[in-house]
Coordinates of C-alpha atoms (C1' of nucleotides) in Angstrom, one line a residue:
Chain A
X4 CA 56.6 45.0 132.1
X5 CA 59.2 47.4 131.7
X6 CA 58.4 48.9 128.4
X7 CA 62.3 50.5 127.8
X8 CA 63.4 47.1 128.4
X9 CA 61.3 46.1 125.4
X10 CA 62.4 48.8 123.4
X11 CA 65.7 48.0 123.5
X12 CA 65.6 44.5 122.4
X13 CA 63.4 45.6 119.6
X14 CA 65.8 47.9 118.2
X15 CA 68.9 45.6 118.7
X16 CA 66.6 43.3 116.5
X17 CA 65.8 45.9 114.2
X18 CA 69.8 46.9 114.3
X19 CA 70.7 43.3 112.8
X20 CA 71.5 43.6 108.9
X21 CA 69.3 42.0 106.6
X22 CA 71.3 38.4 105.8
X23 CA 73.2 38.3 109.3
X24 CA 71.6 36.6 112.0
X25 CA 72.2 36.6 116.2
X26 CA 71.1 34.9 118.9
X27 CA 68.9 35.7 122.0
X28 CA 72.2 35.6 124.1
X29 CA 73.9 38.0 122.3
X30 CA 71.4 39.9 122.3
X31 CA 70.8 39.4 125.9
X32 CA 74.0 39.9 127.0
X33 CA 74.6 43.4 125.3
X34 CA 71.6 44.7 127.1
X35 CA 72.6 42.5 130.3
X36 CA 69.7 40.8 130.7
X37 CA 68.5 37.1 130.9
X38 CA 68.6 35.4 127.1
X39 CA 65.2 33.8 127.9
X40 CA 64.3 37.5 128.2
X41 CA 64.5 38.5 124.9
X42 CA 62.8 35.5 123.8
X43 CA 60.1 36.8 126.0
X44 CA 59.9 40.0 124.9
X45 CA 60.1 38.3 121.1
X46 CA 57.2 36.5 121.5
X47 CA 54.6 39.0 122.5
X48 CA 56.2 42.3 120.6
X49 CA 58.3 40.2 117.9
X50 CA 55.5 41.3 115.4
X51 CA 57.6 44.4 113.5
X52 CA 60.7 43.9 113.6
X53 CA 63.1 41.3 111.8
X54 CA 62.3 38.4 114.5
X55 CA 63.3 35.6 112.1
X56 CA 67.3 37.4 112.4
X57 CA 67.4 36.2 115.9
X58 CA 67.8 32.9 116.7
X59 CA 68.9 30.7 119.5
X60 CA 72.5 29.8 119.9
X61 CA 72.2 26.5 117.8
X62 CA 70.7 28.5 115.4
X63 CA 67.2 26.7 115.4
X64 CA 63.7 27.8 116.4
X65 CA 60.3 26.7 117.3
X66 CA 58.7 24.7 114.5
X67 CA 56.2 26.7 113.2
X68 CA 58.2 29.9 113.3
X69 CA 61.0 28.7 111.5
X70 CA 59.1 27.4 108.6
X71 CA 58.7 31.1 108.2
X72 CA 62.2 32.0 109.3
X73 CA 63.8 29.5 106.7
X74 CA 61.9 31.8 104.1
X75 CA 63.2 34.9 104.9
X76 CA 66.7 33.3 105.4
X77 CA 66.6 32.4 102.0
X78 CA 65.9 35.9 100.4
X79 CA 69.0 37.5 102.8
X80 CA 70.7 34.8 101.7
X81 CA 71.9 32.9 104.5
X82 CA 72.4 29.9 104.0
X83 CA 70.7 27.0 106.3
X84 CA 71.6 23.2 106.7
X85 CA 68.7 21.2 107.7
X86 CA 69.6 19.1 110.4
X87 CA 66.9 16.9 112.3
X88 CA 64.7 19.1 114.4
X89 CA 66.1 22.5 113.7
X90 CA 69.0 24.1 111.5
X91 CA 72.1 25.5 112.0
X92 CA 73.3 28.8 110.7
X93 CA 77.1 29.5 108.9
X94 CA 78.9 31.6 111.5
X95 CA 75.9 33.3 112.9
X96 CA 77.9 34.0 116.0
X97 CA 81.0 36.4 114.0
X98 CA 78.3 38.5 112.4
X99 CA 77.2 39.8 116.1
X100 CA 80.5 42.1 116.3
X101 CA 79.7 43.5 112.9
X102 CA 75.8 45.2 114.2
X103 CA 76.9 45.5 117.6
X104 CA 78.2 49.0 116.7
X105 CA 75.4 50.8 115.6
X106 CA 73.3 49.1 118.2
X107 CA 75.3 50.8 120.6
X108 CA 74.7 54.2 119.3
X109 CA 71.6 53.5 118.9
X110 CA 71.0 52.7 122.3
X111 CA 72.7 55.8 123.7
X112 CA 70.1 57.6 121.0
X113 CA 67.6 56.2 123.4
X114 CA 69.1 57.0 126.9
X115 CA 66.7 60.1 128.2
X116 CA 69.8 63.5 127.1
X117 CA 69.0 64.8 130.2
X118 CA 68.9 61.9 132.5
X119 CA 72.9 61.7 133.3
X120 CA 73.3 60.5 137.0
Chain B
dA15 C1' 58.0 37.5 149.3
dC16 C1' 58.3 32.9 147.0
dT17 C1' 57.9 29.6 143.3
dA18 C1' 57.3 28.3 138.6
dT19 C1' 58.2 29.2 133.9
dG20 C1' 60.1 30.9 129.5
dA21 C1' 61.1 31.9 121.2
dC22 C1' 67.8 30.5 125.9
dA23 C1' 73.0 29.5 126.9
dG24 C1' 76.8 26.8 128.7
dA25 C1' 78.7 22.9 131.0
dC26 C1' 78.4 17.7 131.6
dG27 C1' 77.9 12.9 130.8
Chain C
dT24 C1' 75.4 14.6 118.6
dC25 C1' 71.8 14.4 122.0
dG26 C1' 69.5 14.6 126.6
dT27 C1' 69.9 16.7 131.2
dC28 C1' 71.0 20.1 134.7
dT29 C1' 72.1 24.6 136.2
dG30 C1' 72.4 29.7 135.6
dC31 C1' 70.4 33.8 133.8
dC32 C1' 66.6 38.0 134.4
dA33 C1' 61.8 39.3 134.3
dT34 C1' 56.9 38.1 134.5
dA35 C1' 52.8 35.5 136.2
dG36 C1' 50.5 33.0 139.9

DNA sequence: ACTATGACAGACG
DNA sequence: TCGTCTGCCATAG
């Protein structure tokens, strides 16, 4: 298990803004990994960070967690439809531009200063 | 080294 | 809109 890797996805998660909401593909692609990836890495280090601000790409998730997740939603104020098995987020997609930003600098925080090529 | 699997994503029918 | 198949990267057998 590549602990950096984990690292990274944790902070873009922690990087998302309370009421906006992105999915493990976006996520997954900034860091250029595999979107079932970060859903990995959610699952056994999700604890601590935000986890209920990402979401997969239809914005749904697993039963039980998004019980949970719809909670949260509702105190950042995002608003949810109900809609069958999962939900489906307003726009969740446009708000990824608006983090991605400071996840990038916070990234390069991360990258070791004296570790250039 | 190979195969199967996963809190997924995108294309298809 | 929904179910299925394929692609993606890393981890577990």
């Amino acid at each position: 298990m590549d602990e950096s890797l984990v690292e990274r996805v944790l902070v873009a998660v922690e990087l998302i803004p309370a009421g906006r909401v992105a999915s493990y593909g976006d996520i997954a692609g900034l860091l250029g990994i595999g979107p079932r990836q970060v859903g990995a890495i959610m699952r056994h280090h999700g604890a601590g960070v935000p986890w209920w601000r990402v979401t997969s790409h239809a914005g749904d998730l697993p039963a039980p967690l998004l019980r949970r997740a719809a909670d949260r939603w509702a105190e950042e104020g995002i608003t949810v439809k109900p809609n069958g098995l999962g939900c489906r987020i307003n726009q969740y997609r446009l708000d990824l531009v608006a983090w991605a930003d400071a996840w990038d600098r916070a990234i390069a925080a991360q990258e070791k200063p004296g570790n250039p090529s």
